[in-house]
Short mmCIF file of C-alpha atoms and ligand atoms in Angstrom, two decimals:
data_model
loop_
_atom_site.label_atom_id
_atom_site.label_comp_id
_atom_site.label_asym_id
_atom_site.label_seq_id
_atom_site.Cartn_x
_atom_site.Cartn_y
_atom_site.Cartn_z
CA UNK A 210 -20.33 -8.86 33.25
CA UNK A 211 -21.19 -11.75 35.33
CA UNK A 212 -22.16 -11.17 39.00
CA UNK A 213 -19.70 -13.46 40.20
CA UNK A 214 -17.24 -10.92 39.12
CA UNK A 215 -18.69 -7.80 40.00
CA UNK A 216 -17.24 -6.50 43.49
CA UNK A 217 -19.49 -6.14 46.22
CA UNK A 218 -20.16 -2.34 47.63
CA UNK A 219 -20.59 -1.87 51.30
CA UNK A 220 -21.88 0.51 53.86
CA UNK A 221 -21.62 1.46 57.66
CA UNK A 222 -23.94 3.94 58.00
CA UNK A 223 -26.99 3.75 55.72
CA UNK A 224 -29.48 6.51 55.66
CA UNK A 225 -32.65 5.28 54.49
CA UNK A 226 -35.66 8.03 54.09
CA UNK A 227 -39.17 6.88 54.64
CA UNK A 228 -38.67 3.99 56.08
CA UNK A 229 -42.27 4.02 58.33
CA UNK A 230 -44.01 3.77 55.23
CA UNK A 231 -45.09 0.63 52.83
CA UNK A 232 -41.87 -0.12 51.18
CA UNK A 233 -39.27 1.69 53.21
CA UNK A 234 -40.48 -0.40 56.51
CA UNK A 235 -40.30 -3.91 54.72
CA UNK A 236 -36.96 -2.69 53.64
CA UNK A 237 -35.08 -2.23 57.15
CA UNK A 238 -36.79 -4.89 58.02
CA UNK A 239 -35.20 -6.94 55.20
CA UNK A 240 -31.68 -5.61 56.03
CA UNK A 241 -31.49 -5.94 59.16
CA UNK A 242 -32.02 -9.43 58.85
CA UNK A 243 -30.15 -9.50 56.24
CA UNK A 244 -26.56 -11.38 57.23
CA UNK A 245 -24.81 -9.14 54.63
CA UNK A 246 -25.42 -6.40 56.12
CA UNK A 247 -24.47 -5.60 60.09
CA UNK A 248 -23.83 -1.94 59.57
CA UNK A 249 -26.60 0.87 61.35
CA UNK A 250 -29.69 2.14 59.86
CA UNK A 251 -30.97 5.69 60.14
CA UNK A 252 -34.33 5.99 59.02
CA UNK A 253 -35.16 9.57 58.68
CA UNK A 254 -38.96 10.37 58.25
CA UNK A 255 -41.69 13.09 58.90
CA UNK A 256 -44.07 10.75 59.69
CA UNK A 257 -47.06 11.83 57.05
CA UNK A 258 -50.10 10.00 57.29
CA UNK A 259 -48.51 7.38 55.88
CA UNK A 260 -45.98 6.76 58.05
CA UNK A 261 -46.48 4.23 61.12
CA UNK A 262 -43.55 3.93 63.17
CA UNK A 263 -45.82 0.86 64.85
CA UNK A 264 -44.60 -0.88 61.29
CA UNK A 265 -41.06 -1.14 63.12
CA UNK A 266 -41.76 -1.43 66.57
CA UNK A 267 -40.12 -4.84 67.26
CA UNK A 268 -37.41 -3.20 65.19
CA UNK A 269 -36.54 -0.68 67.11
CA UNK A 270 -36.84 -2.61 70.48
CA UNK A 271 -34.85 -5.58 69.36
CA UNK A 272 -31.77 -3.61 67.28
CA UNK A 273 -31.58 -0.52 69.37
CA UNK A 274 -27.80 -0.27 69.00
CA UNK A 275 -28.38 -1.14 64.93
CA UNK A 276 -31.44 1.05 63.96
CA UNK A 277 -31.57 4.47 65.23
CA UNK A 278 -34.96 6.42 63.96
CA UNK A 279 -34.91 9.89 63.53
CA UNK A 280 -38.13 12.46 62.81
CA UNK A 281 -37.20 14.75 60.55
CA UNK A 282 -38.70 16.29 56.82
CA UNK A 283 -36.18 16.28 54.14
CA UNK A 284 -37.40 19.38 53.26
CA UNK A 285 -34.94 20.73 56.11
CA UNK A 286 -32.02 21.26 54.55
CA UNK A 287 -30.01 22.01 58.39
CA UNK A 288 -31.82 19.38 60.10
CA UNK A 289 -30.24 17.02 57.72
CA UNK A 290 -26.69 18.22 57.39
CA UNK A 291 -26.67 17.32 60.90
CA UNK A 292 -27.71 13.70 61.20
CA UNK A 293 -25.45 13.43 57.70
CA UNK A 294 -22.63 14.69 60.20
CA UNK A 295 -23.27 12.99 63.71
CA UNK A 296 -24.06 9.71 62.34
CA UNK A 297 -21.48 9.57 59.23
CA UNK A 298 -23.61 8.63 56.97
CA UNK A 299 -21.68 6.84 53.73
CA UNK A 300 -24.72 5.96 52.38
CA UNK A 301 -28.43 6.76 51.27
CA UNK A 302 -31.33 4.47 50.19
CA UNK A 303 -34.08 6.81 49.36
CA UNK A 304 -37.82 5.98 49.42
CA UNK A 305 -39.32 9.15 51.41
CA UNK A 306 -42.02 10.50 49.00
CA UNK A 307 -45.48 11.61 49.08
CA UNK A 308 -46.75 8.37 47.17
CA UNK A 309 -50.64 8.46 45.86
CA UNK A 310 -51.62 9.24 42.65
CA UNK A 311 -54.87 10.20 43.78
CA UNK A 312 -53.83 12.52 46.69
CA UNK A 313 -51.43 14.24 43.86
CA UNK A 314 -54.66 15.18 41.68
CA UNK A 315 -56.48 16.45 44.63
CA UNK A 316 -53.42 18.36 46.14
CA UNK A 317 -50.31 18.19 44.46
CA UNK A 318 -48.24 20.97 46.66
CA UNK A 319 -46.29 18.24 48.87
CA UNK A 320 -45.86 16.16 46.18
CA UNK A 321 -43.93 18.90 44.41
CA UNK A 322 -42.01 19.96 47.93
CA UNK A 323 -40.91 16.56 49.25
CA UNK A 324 -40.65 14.04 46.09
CA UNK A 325 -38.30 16.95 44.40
CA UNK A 326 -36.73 19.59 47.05
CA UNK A 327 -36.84 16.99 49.07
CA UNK A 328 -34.73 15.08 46.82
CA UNK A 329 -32.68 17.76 46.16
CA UNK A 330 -31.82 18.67 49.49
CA UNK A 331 -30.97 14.66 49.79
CA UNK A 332 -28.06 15.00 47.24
CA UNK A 333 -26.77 18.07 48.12
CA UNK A 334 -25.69 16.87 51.47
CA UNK A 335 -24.81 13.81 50.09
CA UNK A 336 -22.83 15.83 47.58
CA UNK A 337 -21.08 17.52 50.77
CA UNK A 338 -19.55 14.09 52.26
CA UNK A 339 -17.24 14.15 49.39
CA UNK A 340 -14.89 10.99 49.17
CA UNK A 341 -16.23 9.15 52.34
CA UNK A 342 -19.83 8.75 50.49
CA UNK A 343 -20.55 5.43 49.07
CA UNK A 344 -24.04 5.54 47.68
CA UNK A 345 -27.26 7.39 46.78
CA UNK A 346 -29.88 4.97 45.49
CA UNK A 347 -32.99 6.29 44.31
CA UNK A 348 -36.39 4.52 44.40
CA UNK A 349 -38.99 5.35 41.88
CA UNK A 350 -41.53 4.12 39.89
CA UNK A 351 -42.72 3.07 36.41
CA UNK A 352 -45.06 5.57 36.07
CA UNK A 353 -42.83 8.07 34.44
CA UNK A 354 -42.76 6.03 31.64
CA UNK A 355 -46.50 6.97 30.94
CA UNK A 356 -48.48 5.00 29.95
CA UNK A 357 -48.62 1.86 27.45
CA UNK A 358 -51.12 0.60 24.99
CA UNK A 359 -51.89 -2.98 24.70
CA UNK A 360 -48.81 -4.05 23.58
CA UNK A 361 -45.21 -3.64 24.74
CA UNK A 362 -43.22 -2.75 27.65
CA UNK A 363 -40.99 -0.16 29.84
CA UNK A 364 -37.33 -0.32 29.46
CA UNK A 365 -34.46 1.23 30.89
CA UNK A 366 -34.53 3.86 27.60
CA UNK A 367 -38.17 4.31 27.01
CA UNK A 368 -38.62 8.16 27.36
CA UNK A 369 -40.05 9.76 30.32
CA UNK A 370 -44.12 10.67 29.38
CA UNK A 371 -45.23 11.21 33.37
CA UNK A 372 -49.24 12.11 33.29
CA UNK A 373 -50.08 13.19 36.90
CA UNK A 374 -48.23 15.33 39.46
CA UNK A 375 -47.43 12.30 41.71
CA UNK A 376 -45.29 10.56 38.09
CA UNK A 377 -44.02 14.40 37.07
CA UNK A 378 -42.35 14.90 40.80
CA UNK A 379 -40.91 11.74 40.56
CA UNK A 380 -39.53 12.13 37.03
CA UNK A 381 -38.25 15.26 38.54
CA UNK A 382 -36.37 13.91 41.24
CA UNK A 383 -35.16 10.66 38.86
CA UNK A 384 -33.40 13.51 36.61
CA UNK A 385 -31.91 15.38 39.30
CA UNK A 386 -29.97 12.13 41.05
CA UNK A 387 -29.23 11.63 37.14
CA UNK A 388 -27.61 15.30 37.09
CA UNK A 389 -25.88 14.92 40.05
CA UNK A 390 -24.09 12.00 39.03
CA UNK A 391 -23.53 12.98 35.53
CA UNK A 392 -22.32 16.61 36.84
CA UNK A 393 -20.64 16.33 40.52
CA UNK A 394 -19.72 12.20 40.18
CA UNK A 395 -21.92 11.64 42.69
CA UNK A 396 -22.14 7.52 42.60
CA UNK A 397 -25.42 7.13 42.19
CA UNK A 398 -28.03 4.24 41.40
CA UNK A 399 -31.77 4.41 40.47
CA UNK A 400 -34.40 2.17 40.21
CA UNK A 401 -38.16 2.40 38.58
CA UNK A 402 -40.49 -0.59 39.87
CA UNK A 403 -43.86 -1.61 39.46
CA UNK A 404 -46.77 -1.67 41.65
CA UNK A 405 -46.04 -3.04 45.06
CA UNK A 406 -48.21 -5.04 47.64
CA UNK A 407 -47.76 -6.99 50.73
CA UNK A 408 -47.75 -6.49 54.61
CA UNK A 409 -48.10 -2.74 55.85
CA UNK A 410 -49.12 -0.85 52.78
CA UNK A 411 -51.42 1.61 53.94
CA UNK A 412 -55.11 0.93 52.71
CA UNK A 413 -55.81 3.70 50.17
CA UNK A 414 -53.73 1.87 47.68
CA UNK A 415 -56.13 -0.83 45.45
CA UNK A 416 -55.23 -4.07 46.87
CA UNK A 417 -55.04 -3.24 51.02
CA UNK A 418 -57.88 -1.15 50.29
CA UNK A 419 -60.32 -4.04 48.85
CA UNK A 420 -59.19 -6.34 51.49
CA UNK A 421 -60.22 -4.19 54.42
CA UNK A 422 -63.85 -3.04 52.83
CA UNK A 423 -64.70 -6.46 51.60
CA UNK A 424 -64.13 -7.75 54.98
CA UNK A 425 -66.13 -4.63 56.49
CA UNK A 426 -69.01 -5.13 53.61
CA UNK A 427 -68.41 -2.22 51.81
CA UNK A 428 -68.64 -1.11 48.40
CA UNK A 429 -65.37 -2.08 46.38
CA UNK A 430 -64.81 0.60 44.13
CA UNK A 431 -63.22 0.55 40.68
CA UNK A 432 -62.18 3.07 38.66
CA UNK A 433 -64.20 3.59 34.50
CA UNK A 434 -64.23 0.07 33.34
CA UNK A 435 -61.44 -1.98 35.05
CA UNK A 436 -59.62 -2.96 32.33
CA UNK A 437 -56.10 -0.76 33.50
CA UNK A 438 -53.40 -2.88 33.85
CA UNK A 439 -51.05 -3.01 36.44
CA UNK A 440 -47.76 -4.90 36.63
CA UNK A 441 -47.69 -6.26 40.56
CA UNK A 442 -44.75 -6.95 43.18
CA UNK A 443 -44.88 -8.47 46.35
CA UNK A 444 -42.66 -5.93 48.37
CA UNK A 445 -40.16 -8.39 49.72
CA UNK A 446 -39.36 -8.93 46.13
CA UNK A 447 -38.48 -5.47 45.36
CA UNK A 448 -36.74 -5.29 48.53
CA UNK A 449 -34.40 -7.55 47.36
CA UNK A 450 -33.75 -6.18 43.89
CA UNK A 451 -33.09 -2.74 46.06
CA UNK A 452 -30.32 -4.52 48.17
CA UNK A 453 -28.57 -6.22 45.31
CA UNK A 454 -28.87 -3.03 42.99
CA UNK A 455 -27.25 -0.88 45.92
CA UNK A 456 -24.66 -3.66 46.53
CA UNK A 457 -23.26 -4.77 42.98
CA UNK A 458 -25.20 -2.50 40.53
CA UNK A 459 -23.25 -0.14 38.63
CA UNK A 460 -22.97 3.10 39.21
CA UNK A 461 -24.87 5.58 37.40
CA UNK A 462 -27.42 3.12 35.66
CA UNK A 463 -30.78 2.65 35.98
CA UNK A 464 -32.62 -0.50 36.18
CA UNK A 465 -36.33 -1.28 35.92
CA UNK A 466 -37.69 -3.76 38.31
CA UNK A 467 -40.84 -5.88 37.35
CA UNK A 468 -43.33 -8.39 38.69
CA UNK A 469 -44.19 -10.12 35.69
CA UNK A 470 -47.89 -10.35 37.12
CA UNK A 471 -50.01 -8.15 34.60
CA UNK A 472 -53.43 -7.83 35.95
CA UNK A 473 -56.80 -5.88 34.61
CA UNK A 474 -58.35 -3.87 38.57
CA UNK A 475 -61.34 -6.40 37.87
CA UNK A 476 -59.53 -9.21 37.49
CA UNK A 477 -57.64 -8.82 41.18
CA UNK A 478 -60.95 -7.27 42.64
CA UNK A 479 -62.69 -10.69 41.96
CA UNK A 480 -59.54 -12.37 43.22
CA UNK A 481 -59.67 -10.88 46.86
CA UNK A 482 -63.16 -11.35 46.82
CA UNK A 483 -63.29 -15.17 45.68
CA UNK A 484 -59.84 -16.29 48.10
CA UNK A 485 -62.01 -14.14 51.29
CA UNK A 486 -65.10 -16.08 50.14
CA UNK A 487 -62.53 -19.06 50.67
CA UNK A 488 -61.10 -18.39 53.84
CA UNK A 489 -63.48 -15.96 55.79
CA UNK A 490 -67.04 -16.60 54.09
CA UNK A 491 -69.05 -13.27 54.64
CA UNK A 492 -71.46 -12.98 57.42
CA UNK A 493 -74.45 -13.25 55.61
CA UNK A 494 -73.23 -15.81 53.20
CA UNK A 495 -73.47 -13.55 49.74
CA UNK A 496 -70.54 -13.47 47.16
CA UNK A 497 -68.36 -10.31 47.86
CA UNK A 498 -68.33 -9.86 44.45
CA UNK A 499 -71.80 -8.62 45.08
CA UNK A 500 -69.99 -5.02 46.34
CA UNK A 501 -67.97 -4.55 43.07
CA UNK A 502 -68.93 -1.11 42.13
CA UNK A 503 -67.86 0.84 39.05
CA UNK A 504 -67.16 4.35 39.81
CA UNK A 505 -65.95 7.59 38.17
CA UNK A 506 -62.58 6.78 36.48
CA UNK A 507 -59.20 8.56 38.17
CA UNK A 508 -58.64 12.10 35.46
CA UNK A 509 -55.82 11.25 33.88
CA UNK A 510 -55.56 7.15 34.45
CA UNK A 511 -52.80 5.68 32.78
CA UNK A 512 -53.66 2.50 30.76
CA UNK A 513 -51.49 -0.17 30.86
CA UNK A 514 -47.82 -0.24 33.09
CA UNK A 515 -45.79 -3.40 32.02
CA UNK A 516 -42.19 -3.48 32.92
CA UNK A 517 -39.05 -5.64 31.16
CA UNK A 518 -36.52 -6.42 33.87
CA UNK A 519 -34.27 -7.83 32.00
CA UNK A 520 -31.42 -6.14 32.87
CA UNK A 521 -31.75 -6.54 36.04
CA UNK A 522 -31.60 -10.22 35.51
CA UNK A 523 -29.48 -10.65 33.40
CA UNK A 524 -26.86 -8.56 35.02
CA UNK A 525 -27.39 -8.85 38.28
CA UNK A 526 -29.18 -12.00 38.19
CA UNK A 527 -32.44 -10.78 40.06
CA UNK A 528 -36.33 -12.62 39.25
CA UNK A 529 -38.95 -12.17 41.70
CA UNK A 530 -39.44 -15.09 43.93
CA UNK A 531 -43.27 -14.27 44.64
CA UNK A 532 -46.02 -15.42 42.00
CA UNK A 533 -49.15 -12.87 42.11
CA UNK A 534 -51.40 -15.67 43.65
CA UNK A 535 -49.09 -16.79 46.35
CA UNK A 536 -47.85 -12.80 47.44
CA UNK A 537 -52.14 -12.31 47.49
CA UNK A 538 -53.11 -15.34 49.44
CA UNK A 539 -49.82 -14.15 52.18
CA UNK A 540 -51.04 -10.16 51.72
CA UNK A 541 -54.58 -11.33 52.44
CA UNK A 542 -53.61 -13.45 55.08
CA UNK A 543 -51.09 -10.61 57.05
CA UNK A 544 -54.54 -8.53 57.23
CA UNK A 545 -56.48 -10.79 58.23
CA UNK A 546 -53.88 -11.33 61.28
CA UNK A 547 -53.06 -7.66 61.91
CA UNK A 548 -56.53 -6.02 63.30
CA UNK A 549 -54.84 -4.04 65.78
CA UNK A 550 -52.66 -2.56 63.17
CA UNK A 551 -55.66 -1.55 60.87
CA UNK A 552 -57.82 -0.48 63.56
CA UNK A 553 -54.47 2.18 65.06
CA UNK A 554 -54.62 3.23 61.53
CA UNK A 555 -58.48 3.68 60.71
CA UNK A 556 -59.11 5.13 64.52
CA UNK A 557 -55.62 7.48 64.29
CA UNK A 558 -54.67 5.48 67.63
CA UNK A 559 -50.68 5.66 66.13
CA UNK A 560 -51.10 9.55 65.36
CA UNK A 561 -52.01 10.34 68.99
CA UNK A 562 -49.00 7.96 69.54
CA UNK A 563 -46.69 10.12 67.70
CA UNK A 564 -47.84 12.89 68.81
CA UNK A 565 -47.58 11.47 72.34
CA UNK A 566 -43.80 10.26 71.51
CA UNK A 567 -42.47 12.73 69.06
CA UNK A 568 -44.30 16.27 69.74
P1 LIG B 84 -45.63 5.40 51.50
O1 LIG B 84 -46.54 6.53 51.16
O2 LIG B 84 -46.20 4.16 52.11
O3 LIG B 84 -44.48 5.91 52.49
C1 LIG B 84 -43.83 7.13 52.31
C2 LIG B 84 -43.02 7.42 53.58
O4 LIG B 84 -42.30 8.64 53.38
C3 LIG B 84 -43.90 7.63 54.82
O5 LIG B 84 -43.34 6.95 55.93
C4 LIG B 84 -43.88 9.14 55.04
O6 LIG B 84 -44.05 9.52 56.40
C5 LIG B 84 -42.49 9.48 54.52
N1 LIG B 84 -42.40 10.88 54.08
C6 LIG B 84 -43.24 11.53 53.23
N2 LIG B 84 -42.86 12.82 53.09
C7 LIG B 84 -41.73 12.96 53.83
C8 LIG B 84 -40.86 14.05 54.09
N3 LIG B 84 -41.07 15.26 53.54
N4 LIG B 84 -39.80 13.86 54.91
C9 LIG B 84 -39.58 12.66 55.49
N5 LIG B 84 -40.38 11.60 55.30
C10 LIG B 84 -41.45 11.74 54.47
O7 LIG B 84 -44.85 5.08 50.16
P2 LIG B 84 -44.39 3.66 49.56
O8 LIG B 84 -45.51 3.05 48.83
O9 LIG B 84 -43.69 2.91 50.63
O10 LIG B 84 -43.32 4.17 48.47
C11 LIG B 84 -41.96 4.39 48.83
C12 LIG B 84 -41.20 4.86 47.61
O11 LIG B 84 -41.28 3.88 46.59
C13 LIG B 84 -41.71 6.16 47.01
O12 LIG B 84 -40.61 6.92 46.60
C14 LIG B 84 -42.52 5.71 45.79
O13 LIG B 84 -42.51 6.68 44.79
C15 LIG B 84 -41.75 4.47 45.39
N6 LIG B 84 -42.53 3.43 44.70
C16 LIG B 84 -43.68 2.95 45.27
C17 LIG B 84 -44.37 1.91 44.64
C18 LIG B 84 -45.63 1.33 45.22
O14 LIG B 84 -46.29 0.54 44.55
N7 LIG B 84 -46.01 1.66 46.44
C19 LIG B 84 -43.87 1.39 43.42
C20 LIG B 84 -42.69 1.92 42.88
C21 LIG B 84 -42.03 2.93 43.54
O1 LIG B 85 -46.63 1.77 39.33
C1 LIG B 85 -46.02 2.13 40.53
C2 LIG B 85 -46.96 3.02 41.34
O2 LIG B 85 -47.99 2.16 41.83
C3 LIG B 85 -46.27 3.75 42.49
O3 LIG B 85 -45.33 4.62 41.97
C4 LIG B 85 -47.29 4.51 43.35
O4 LIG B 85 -46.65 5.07 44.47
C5 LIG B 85 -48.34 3.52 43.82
O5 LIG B 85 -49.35 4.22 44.54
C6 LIG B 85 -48.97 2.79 42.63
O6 LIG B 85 -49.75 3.72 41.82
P1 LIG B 85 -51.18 3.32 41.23
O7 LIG B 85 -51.94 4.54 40.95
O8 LIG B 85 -51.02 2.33 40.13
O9 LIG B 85 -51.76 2.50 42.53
P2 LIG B 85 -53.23 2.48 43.15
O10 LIG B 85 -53.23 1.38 44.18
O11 LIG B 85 -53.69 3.81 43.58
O12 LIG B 85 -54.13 2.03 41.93
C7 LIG B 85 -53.91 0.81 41.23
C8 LIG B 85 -54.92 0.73 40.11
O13 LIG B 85 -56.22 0.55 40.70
C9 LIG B 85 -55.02 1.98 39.28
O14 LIG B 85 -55.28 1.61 37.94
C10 LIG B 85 -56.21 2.73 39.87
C11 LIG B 85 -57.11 1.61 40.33
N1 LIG B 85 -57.94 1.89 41.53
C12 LIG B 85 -57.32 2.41 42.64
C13 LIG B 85 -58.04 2.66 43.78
C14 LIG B 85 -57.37 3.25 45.01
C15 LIG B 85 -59.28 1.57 41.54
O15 LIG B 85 -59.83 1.08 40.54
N2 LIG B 85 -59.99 1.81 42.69
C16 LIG B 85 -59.44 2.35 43.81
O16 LIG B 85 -60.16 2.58 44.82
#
């Protein structure tokens, strides 16, 4: 069906989970700019280490009657029935996760509590709302695909292969918004994207974490030999597919959203450190390329990710706007400009903050 004819879906109260992390952040910040949109915005998160409310600060002083922020676990079942209730939610966009592969290997307990009871408790009082509720979408990730050799690519049917906790919890949670749509009708949509960078991704993922020690003079480590590939998004992209999936997707599908930018680790490791070398020469004038360091490879480390969006583009007419080298150059710029952001986060300034604000 062409887009043109597909009617538009729309909200009043949007619940959005996470949304002081990487992705969830960008994406209120997105809508709320976004003149299709002038409904509220809930954003319901437990603030984990990974969750800055300092991402949204301008945010929430500039749309205070828009964008209401509420700090709660989605493991609490009664603690969300009643912001579902006083705040009539119609509608759910759901990023709220714990998010790092590596952190899964090391500890995979809250990966297993909030990525699937988590989700669970999400639909159920979704479920509840009955008629009134409009949407669940459900963000995941190509990584329950498994993992690809050196040819071919992820599609909407490929079967699910997930190879650490952080890709089985998700796979979990993917299922169960299936089941509840398949089972109770509950109008669902669900999307698996590729890796995402860009402003605000906290630096333990590869890209914000090479920035910040290549600037420092640090050792840039990479996992066995380099050569995984990942398929890279600059966030605002994704953020878009999100918002037109949610708003003219159909119900009950799935749709894979891709950056078309595959990369070998190396290859973007020598990136960062040849556009720094550019724009901020080092100190002591040496190539930061001199601090590559191969290290022991991640147990488990998926190969290759490559996705095929086509779907997505050809039904709802979505393509990433963002090449890799242009999203990189911006990412490695928004870095370079927020120190006072990096420093809250590596000196736990915004914890005491939260603690301070939040108990
Ligand atoms: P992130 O780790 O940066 O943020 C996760 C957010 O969820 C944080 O604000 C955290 O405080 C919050 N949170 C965690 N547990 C919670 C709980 N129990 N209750 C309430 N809030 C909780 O993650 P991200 O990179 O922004 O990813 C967001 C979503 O997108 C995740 O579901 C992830 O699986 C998916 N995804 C991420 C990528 C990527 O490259 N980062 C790619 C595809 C899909
Ligand atoms: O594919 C989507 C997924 O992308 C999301 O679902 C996850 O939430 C997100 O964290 C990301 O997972 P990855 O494991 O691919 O991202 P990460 O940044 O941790 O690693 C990217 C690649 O870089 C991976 O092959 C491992 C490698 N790596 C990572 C780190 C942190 C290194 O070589 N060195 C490092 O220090």
């Amino acid at each position: 069906m062409n887009i043109k004819n597909k009617s538009k879906i729309e909200f009043k109260n949007l619940l959005v989970t996470g949304g002081c992390g990487f992705i969830g952040s960008n994406f209120i910040r997105y809508l709320i700019n976004n003149k299709n949109y002038s409904g509220k915005i809930i954003n319901v998160d437990c603030l984990t280490y990974a969750g800055n409310p300092e991402n949204l600060a301008d945010i929430a002083a500039d749309y205070s009657s828009r964008y209401i922020f509420q700090k709660v676990n989605i493991c609490d079942l009664k603690k969300l029935e009643k912001i579902f209730s006083k705040y009539d939610i119609d509608a759910v966009c759901h990023f709220a996760a714990e998010s790092h592969v590596d952190r899964s290997i090391k500890a995979p307990g809250n990966f297993i509590q909030t990525n699937i009871i988590g989700t669970f408790n999400l639909l159920e009082v979704s479920k509840a709302r009955g008629d009134e509720f409009r949407l669940f979408h459900h963000v995941s990730t190509d990584e329950v695909y498994g993992s690809l050799g050196a040819k071919g690519f992820f599609r909407e049917n490929t079967p699910y292969r997930p190879n650490s906790p952080y890709s089985a919890s998700k796979a979990a949670s993917d299922h169960l918004v299936r089941a509840y749509c398949k089972t109770f009708s509950l109008p669902v949509t669900i999307s698996n994207c590729s890796n995402n960078y860009g402003p605000y991704q906290f630096p333990e993922k590869l890209i914000p974490l090479i920035i910040l020690n290549a600037l420092e003079g640090k050792p840039l480590p990479v996992y066995g030999d380099g050569k995984n590939v990942r398929d890279w998004l600059y966030v605002e992209d994704h953020c878009e597919a999100i918002w037109r999936i949610m708003t003219t997707g159909d119900k009950g599908e799935t749709y894979n959203i891709g950056g078309n930018a595959e990369m070998e680790n190396i290859l973007i490791v020598q990136m960062i450190c040849d556009i720094l070398d550019e724009i901020k020469p080092a100190g002591n004038g040496r190539p930061r390329r001199n601090l590559i360091a191969f290290v022991k490879d991640r147990p488990g480390h998926d190969r290759r990710y490559a996705i095929d969006f086509s779907k997505l583009k050809k039904e709802l007419n979505w393509s990433p706007k963002e090449s890799f080298d242009s999203g990189l150059r911006k990412t490695i710029n928004w870095y370079l400009h927020h120190k006072k952001w990096i420093k809250n986060i590596k000196n736990g300034t915004y914890l005491k903050w939260i603690k301070e604000q939040y108990g």
